Short mmCIF file of C-alpha atoms in Angstrom, two decimals:
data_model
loop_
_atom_site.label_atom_id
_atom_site.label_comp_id
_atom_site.label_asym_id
_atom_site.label_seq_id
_atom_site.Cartn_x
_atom_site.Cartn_y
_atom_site.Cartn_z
CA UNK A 96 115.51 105.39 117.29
CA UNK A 97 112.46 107.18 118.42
CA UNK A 98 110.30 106.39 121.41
CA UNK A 99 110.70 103.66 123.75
CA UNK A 100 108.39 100.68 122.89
CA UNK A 101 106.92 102.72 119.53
CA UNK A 102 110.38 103.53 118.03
CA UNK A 103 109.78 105.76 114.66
CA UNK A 104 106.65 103.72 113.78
CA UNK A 105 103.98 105.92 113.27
CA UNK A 106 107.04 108.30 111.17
CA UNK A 107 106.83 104.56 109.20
CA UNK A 108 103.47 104.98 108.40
CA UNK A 109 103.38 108.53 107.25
CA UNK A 110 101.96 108.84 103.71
CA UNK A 111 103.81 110.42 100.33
CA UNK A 112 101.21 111.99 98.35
CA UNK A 113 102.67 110.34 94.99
CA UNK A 114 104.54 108.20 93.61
CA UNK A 115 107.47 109.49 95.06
CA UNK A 116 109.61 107.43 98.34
CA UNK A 117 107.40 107.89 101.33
CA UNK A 118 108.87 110.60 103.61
CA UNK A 119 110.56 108.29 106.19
CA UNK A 120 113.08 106.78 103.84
CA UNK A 121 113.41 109.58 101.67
CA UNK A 122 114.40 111.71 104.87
CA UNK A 123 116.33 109.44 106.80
CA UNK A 124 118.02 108.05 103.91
CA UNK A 125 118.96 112.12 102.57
CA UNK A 126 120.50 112.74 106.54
CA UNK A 127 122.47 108.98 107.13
CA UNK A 128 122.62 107.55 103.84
CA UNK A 129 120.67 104.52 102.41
CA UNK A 130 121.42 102.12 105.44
CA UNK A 131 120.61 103.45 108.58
CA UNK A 132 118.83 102.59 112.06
CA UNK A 133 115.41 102.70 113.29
CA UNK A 134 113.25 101.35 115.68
CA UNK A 135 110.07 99.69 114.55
CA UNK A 136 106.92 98.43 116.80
CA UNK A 137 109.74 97.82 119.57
CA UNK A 138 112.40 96.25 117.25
CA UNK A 139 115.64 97.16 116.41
CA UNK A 140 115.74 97.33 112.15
CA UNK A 141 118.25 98.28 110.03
CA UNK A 142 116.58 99.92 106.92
CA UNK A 143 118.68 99.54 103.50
CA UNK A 144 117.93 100.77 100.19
CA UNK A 145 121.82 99.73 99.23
CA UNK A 146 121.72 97.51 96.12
CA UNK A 147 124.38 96.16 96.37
CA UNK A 148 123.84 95.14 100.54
CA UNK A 149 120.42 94.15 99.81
CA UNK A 150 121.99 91.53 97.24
CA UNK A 151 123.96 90.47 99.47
CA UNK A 152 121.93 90.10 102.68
CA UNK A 153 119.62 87.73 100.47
CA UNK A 154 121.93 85.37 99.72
CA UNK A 155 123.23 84.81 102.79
CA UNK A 156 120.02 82.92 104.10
CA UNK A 157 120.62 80.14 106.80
CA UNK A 158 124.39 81.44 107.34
CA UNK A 159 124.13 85.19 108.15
CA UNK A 160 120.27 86.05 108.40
CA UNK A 161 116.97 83.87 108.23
CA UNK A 162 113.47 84.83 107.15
CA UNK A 163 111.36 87.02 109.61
CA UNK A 164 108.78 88.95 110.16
CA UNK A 165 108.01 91.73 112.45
CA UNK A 166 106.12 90.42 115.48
CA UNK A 167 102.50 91.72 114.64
CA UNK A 168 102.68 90.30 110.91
CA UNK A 169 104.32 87.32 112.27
CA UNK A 170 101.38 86.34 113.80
CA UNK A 171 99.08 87.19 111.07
CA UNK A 172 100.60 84.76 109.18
CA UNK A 173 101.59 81.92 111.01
CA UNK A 174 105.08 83.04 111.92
CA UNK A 175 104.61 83.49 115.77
CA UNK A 176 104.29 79.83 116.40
CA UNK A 177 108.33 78.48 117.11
CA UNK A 178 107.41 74.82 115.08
CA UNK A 179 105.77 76.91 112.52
CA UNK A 180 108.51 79.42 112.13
CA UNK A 181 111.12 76.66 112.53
CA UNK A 182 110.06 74.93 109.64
CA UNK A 183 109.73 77.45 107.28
CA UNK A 184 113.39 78.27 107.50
CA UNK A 185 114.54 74.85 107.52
CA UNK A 186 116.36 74.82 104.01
CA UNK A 187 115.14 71.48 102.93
CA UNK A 188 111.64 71.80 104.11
CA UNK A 189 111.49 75.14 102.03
CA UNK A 190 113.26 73.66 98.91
CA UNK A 191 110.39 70.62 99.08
CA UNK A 192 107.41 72.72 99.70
CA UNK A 193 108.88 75.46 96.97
CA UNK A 194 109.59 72.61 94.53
CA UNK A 195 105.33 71.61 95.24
CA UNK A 196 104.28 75.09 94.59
CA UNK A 197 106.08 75.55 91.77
CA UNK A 198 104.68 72.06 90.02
CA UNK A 199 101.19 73.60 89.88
CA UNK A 200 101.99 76.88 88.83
CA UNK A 201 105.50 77.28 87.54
CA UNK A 202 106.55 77.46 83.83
CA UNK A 203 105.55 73.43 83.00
CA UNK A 204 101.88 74.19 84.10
CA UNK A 205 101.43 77.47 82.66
CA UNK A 206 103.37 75.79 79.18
CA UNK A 207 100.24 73.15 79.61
CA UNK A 208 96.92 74.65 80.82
CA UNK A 209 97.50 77.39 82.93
CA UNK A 210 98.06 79.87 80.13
CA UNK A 211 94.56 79.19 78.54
CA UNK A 212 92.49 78.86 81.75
CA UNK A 213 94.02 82.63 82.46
CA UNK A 214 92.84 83.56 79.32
CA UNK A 215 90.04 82.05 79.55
CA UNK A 216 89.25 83.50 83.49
CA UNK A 217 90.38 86.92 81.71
CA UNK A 218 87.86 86.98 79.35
CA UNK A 219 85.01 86.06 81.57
CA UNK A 220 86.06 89.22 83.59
CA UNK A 221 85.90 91.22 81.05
CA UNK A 222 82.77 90.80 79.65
CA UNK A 223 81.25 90.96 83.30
CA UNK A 224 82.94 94.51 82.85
CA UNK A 225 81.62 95.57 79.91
CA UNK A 226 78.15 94.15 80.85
CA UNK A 227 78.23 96.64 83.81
CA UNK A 228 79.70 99.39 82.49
CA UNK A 229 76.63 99.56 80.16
CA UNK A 230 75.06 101.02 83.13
CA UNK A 231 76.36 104.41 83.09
CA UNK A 232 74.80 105.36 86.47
CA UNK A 233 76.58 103.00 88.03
CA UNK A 234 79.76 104.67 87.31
CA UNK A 235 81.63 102.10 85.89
CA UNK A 236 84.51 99.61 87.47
CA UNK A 237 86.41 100.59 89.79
CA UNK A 238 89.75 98.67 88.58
CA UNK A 239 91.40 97.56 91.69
CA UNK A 240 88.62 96.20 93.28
CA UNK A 241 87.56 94.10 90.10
CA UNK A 242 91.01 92.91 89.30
CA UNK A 243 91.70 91.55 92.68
CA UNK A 244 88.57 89.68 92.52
CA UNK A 245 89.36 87.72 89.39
CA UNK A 246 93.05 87.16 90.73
CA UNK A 247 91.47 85.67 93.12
CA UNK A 248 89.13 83.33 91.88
CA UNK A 249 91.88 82.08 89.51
CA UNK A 250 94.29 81.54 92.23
CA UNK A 251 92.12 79.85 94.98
CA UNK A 252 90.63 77.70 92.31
CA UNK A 253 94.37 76.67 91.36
CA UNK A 254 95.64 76.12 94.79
CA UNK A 255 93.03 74.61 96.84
CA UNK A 256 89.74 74.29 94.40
CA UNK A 257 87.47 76.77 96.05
CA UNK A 258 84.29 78.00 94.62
CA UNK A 259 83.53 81.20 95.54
CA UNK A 260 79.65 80.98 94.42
CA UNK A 261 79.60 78.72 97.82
CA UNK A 262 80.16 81.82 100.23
CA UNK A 263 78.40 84.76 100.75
CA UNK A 264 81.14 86.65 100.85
CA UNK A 265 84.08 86.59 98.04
CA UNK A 266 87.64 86.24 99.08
CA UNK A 267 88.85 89.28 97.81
CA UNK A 268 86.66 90.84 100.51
CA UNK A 269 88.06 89.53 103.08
CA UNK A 270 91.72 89.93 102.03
CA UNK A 271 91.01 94.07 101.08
CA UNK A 272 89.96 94.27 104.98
CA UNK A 273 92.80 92.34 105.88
CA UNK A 274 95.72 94.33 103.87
CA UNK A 275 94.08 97.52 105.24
CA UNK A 276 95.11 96.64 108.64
CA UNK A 277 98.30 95.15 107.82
CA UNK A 278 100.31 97.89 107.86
CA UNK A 279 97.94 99.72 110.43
CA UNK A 280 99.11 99.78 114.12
CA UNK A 281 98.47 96.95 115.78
CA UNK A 282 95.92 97.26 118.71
CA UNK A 283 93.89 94.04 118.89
CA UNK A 284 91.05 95.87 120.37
CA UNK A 285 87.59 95.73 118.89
CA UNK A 286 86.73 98.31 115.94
CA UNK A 287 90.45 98.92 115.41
CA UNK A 288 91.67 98.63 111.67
CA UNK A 289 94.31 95.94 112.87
CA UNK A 290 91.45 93.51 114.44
CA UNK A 291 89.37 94.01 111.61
CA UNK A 292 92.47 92.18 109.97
CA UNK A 293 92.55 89.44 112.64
CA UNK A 294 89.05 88.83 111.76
CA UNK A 295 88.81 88.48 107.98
CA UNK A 296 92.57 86.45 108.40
CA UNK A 297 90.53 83.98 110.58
CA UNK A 298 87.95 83.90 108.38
CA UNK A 299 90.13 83.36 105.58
CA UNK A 300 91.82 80.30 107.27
CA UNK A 301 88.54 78.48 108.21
CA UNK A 302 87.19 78.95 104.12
CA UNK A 303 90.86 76.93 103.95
CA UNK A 304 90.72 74.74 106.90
CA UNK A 305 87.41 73.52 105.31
CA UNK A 306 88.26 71.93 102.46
CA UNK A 307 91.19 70.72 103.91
CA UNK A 308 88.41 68.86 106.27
CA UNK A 309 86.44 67.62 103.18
CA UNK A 310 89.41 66.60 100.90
CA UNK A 311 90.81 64.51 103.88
CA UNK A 312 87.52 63.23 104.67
CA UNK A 313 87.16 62.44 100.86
CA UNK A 314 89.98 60.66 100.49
CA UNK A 315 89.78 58.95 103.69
CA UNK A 316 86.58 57.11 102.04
CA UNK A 317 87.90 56.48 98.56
CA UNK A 318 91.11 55.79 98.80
CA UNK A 319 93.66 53.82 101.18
CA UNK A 320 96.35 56.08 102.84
CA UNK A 321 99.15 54.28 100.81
CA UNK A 322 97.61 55.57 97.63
CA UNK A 323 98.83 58.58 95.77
CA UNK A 324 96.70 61.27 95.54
CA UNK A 325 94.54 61.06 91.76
CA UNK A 326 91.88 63.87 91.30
CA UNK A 327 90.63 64.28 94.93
CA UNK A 328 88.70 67.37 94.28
CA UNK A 329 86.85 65.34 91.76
CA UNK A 330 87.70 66.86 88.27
CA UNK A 331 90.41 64.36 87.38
CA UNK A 332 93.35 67.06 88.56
CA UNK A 333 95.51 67.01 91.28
CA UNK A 334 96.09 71.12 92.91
CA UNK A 335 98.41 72.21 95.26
CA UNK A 336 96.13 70.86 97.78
CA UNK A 337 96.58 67.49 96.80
CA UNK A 338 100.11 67.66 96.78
CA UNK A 339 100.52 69.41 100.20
CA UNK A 340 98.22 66.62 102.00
CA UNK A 341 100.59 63.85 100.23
CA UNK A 342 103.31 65.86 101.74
CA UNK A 343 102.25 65.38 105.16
CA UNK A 344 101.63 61.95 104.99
CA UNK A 345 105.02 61.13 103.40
CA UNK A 346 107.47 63.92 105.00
CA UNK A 347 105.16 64.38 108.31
CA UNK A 348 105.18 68.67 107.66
CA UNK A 349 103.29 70.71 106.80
CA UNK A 350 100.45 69.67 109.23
CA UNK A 351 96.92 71.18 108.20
CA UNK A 352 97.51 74.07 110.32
CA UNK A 353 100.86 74.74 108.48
CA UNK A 354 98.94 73.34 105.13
CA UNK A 355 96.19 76.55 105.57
CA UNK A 356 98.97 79.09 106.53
CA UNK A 357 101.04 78.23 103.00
CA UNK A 358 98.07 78.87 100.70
CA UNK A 359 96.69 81.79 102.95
CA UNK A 360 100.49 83.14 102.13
CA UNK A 361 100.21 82.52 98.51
CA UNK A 362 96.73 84.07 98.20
CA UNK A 363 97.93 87.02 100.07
CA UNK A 364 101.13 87.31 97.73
CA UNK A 365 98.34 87.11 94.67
CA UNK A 366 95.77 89.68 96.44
CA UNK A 367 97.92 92.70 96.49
CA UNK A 368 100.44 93.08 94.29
CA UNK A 369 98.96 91.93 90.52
CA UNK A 370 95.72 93.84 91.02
CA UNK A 371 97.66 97.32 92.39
CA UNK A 372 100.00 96.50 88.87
CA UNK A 373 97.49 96.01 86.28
CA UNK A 374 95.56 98.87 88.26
CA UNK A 375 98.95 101.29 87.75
CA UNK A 376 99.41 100.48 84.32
CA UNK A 377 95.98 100.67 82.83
CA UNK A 378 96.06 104.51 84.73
CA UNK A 379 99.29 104.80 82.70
CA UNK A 380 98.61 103.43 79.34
CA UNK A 381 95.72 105.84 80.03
CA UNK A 382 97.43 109.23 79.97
CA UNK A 383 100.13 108.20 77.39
CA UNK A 384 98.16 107.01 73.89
CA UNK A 385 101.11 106.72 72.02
CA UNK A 386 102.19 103.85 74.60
CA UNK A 387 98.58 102.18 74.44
CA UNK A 388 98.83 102.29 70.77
CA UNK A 389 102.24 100.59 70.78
CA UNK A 390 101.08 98.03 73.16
CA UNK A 391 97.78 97.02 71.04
CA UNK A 392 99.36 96.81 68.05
CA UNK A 393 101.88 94.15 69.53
CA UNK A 394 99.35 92.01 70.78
CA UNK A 395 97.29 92.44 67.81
CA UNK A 396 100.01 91.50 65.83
CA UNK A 397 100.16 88.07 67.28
CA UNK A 398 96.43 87.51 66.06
CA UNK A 399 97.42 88.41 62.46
CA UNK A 400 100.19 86.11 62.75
CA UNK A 401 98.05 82.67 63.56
CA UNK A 402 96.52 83.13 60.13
CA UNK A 403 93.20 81.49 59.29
CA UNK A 404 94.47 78.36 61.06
CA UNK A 405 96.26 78.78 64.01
CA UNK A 406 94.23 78.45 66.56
CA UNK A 407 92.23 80.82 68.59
CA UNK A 408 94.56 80.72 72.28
CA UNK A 409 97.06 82.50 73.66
CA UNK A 410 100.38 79.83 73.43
CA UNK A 411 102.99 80.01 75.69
CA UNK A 412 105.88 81.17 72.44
CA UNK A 413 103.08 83.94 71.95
CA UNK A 414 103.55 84.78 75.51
CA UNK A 415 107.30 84.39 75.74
CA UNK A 416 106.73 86.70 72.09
CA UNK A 417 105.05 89.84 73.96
CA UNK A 418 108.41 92.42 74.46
CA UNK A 419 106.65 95.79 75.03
CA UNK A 420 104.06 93.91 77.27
CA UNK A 421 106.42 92.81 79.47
CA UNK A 422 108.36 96.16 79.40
CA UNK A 423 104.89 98.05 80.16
CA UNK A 424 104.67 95.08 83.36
CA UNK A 425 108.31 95.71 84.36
CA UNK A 426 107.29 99.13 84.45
CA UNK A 427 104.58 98.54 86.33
CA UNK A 428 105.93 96.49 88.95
CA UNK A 429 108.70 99.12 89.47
CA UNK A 430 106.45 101.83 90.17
CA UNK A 431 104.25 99.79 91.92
CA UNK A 432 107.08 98.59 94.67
CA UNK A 433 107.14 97.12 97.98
CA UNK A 434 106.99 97.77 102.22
CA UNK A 435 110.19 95.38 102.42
CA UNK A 436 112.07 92.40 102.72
CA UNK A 437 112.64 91.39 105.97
CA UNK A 438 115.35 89.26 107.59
CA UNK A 439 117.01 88.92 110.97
CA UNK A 440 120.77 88.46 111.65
CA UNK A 441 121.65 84.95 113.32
CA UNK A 442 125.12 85.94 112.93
CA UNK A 443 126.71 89.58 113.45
CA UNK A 444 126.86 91.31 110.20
CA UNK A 445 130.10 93.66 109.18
CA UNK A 446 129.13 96.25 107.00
CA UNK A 447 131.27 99.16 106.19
CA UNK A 448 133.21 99.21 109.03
CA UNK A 449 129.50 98.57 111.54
CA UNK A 450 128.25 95.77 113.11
CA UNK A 451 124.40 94.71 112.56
CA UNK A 452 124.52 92.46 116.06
CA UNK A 453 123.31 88.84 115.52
CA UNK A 454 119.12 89.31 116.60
CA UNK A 455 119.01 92.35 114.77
CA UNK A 456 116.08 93.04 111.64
CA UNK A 457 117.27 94.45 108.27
CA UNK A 458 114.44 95.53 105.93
CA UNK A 459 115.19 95.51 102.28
CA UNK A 460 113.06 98.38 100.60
CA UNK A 461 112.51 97.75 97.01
CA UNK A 462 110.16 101.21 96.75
CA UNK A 463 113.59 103.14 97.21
CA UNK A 464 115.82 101.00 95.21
CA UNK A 465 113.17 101.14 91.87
CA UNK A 466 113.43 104.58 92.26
CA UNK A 467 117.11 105.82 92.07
CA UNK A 468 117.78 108.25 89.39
CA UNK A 469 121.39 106.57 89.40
CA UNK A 470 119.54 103.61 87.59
CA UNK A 471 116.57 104.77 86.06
CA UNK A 472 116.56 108.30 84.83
CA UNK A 473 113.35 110.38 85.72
CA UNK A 474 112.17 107.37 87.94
CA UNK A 475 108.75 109.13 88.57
CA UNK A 476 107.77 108.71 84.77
CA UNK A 477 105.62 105.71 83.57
CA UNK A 478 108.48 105.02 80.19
CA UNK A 479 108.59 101.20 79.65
CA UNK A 480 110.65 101.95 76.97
CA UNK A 481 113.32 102.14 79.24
CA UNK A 482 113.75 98.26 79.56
CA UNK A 483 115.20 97.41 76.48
CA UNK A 484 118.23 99.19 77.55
CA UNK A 485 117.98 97.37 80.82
CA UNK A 486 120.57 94.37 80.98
CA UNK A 487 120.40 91.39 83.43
CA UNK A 488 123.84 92.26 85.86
CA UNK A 489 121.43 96.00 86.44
CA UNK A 490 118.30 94.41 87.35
CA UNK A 491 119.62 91.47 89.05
CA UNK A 492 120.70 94.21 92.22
CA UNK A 493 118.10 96.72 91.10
CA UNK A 494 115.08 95.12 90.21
CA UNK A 495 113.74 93.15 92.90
CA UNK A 496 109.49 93.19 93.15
CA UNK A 497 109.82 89.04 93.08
CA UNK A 498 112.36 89.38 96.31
CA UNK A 499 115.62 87.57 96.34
CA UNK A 500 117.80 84.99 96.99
CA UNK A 501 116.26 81.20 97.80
CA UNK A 502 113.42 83.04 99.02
CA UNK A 503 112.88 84.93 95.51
CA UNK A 504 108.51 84.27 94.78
CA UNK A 505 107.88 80.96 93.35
CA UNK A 506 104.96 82.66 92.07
CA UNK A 507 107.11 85.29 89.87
CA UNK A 508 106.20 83.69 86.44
CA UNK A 509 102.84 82.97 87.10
CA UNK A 510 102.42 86.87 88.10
CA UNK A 511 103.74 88.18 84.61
CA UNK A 512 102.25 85.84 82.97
CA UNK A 513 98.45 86.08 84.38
CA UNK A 514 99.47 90.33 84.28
CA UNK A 515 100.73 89.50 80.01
CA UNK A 516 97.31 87.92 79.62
CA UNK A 517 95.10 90.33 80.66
CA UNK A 518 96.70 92.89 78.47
CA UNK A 519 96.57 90.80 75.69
CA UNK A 520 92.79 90.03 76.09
CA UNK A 521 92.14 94.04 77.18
CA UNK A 522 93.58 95.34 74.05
CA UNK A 523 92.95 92.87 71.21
CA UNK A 524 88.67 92.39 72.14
CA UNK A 525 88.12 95.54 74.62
CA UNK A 526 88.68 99.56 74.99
CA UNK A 527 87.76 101.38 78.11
CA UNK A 528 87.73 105.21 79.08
CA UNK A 529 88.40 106.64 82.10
CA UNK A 530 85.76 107.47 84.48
CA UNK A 531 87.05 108.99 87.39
CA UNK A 532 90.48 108.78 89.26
CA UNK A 533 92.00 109.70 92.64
CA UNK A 534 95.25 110.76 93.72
CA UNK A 535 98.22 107.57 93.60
CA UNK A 536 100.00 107.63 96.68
CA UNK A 537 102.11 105.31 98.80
CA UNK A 538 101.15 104.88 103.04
CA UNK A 539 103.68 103.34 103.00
CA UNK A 540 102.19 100.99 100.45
CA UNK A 541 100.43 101.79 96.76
CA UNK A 542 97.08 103.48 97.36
CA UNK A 543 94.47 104.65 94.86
CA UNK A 544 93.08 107.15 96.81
CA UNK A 545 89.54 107.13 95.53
CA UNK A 546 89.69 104.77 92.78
CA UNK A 547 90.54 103.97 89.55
CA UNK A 548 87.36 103.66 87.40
CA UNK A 549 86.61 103.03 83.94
CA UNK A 550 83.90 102.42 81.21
CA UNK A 551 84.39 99.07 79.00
CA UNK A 552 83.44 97.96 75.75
CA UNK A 553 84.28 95.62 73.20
CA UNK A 554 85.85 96.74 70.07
CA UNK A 555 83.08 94.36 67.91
CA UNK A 556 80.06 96.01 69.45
#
C-alpha cells in the first residue's frame, strides 16, 4: 500500500519506455496477479486488469459501484461538487443528457451532415499541412500537435459553436497544458505542472461559460422562454448547446455551471485520445508499406467505385464499407490504451473469495487488458490484420478503449468515424514522409517523446 497519505503514487507515475505495460502494473500484476491493492493519492484502489471482473464491475452501475473519480481529477472536472457529482450518477439524468449528446453526434447526424463536414474539416487540414510542409526549414508537422487542433475545431464547433479565430489562443493549447498536468502530482502551488492545469481548465470553462452568456442573452431577446430552441447560434442549426439550455429550462439540470462542465468533458474525451490514435497509426503505417499500400488501395477503391457520377463525398455505406480502415483504427486504439476506468463500491464487492469494502475505488486498466498475449498474440506488434479473426463475445471483455457498461462513450462512433475520414482523405489526395520521430512511451499515458513529424504533399502536385 505504500506510504501513508502518498500510497504507491509516484510508483503510478513511473514511465515504460515503449509500448509495453508501464512498470507498476506489469510488476504488481507478475507478484499478486491481475487484481490487486494499492494506494493512490491517499485512496484505497483496487487495480484490475481481469476481463472478465472488469466486465462485470461495469455493469453493475447504480447497484454495486457508481462513477468516480480520484479526488484531484474530480475537481478538475466538476466532480468535487456533491449536486454536481449527484447528478451525474443519477441514472435518469445520465440516460437524458446521454440521449442529447448522442442526437448531435451519434449515427443519425453523422448518416446526415456530420460525415461530410469531417471530410470537409479534414481536407482543410490537410492542405494547411502540405502548404507548410513546403517549407522545409521549418521541419515539417509535428502530427500530434496538428491533429488535436483540427479535432478540436470540429468538435467545439459541433458542441457549442465556437470560433476559434475569436481567441488568441486555440483550444487545443489550452487542453495540451491541461492533460500534461493531469496525471502530474497534484500540488496547487504556482509553477507546478498540476496548477498549470487548473489554469488552462479555468480558462477553458470561461471560453464555455461565454457563449453560454451570449446564447442565453440571445435568446432571451428573440425568443419567449416557452419557445423551443430554432437556430440560436444563428446558422439555422440547433448544437448541443441548444439542446442542453432547453434541458434546463424543461428538466431544471444541468444548470450552466453543470452545462460548461459536460462539454469541457466531451472536449477533453476528443483532445486526447483521436489525435494520440491517428498520431500511432500514421507512425505505423509508416514503418510497414505493405500495410499503407493495403490501406490506400481500399480507400481508393471506393473512388473508382462512384464512377463518373457518383458524387464527390464520402457517404456513410462508404464509411460503414472501409474493413481494413477500421482494422488499422482498432489497432490503433488498442495500442494506444488508457490510465483507467474508475468506479467506487457503494456496496461490498465479493470477488474470489475477497471483499472490495463498500467506499472502496477499483480502476479498470484497459492498457493491460489490450495487451495480453492470451488474446492477441505478439501484442507489441502494429498487425491490424489481426481483427478479422476477432469475434464480438472476445472484444466485448477485451476490447474496451470506448469504456463500458451505461457509461460506455457516447462519442464512440463519432471517434471512428472522424479517425475513418482522415485516412480516407490522407491516402486517396495526400502522401507524407517521415521527418523525424522520438521514442513512444507510456507515463503512464501514450507519449511521443519528441514528436512525430512529417513532410506532406498531394499526390496531384
Amino acid at each position: 500500500m505504500g506510504w501513508p497519505l502518498i500510497g504507491e503514487t509516484f510508483q503510478f507515475f513511473a514511465r515504460s519506455d515503449s509500448l509495453e505495460i508501464p512498470p507498476f502494473l506489469r510488476e504488481r500484476s507478475e507478484k499478486y496477479g491481475k487484481i490487486f491493492k494499492t494506494s493512490l493519492a491517499g485512496r484505497r484502489v483496487v487495480v484490475s486488469s481481469d476481463p472478465d471482473f472488469n466486465h462485470y464491475i461495469l455493469q453493475q452501475e447504480g447497484k454495486l459501484v457508481e462513477l468516480w473519480y480520484l479526488d484531484s481529477f474530480a475537481e478538475i472536472i466538476g466532480q468535487s461538487t456533491t449536486s454536481l457529482k449527484e447528478a451525474w450518477n443519477a441514472q435518469e439524468l445520465h440516460k437524458s443528457l446521454k440521449k442529447s449528446v448522442y442526437d448531435h453526434i451519434g449515427v443519425e447526424r453523422l448518416k446526415g451532415k456530420l460525415v461530410g463536414r469531417m471530410e470537409e474539416m479534414v481536407g482543410r487540414t490537410l492542405d494547411g499541412w502540405a502548404g507548410r510542409a513546403e517549407a522545409e526549414d521549418r521541419g515539417g508537422v509535428e502530427v500530434k500537435r496538428a491533429c488535436s487542433k483540427m479535432v478540436m475545431e470540429l468538435s467545439s464547433n459541433i458542441l457549442f459553436g465556437h470560433d476559434p479565430t475569436k481567441f488568441h489562443q486555440h483550444l487545443s493549447d489550452m487542453f495540451e497544458s491541461f492533460t500534461r498536468g493531469l496525471l502530474s502530482f497534484p500540488l496547487k502551488i504556482p509553477g507546478t505542472t498540476f496548477h498549470a492545469c487548473l489554469q488552462s481548465q479555468k480558462k477553458i470553462l470561461r471560453i464555455i461559460m461565454d457563449v453560454i452568456e451570449e446564447r442565453r442573452r440571445r435568446l432571451e431577446e428573440t425568443a419567449p422562454l416557452e419557445t423551443p430552441a430554432v437556430g440560436r447560434r444563428g446558422g439555422g442549426e440547433i448544437d448541443l448547446l441548444d439542446q442542453l439550455i432547453d434541458d434546463a429550462r424543461t428538466k431544471g439540470f444541468p444548470d450552466d455551471k453543470g452545462i460548461s462542465y459536460l462539454i469541457f468533458g466531451l472536449l477533453f474525451a476528443n483532445a486526447e485520445t483521436i489525435p494520440s490514435v491517428l498520431t500511432l497509426a500514421l507512425s505505423f503505417l509508416d514503418d510497414h508499406p505493405l500495410l499503407l499500400h493495403q490501406l490506400v488501395k481500399e480507400n481508393e477503391e471506393i473512388l473508382r467505385s462512384r464512377g463518373s457520377t457518383g458524387g464527390n463525398g464520402l457517404t456513410w455505406k462508404e464509411y460503414k464499407s472501409m474493413s481494413f480502415t477500421m482494422n488499422v483504427i482498432n489497432e490503433a486504439l488498442r495500442l494506444n490504451g488508457s490510465v483507467g476506468i474508475i468506479r467506487r463500491t457503494i456496496e461490498d464487492v465479493h470477488i474470489n473469495g475477497y471483499v472490495i469494502p463498500k467506499g472502496w475505488t477499483i480502476a479498470v486498466m484497459p492498457t493491460a487488458v489490450h495487451m495480453n498475449p492470451d488474446v492477441y498474440q505478439d501484442p507489441l506488434s502494429f498487425n491490424p490484420s489481426r481483427w478479422k479473426d476477432i469475434g464480438g463475445s472476445t472484444s466485448t471483455k477485451n476490447f474496451i478503449p470506448f469504456g463500458g457498461g451505461m457509461r460506455t462513450c457516447v462519442g464512440a462512433e463519432y471517434s471512428k468515424a472522424l479517425m475513418a475520414v482522415f485516412l480516407h482523405v490522407l491516402v486517396t489526395k495526400y502522401r507524407w514522409k517521415k521527418v523525424k520521430r522520438g521514442r513512444i512511451y507510456r507515463a503512464p499515458t501514450l507519449q511521443f517523446g519528441d514528436g512525430y513529424f512529417i513532410h506532406i504533399s498531394r499526390k496531384n502536385d
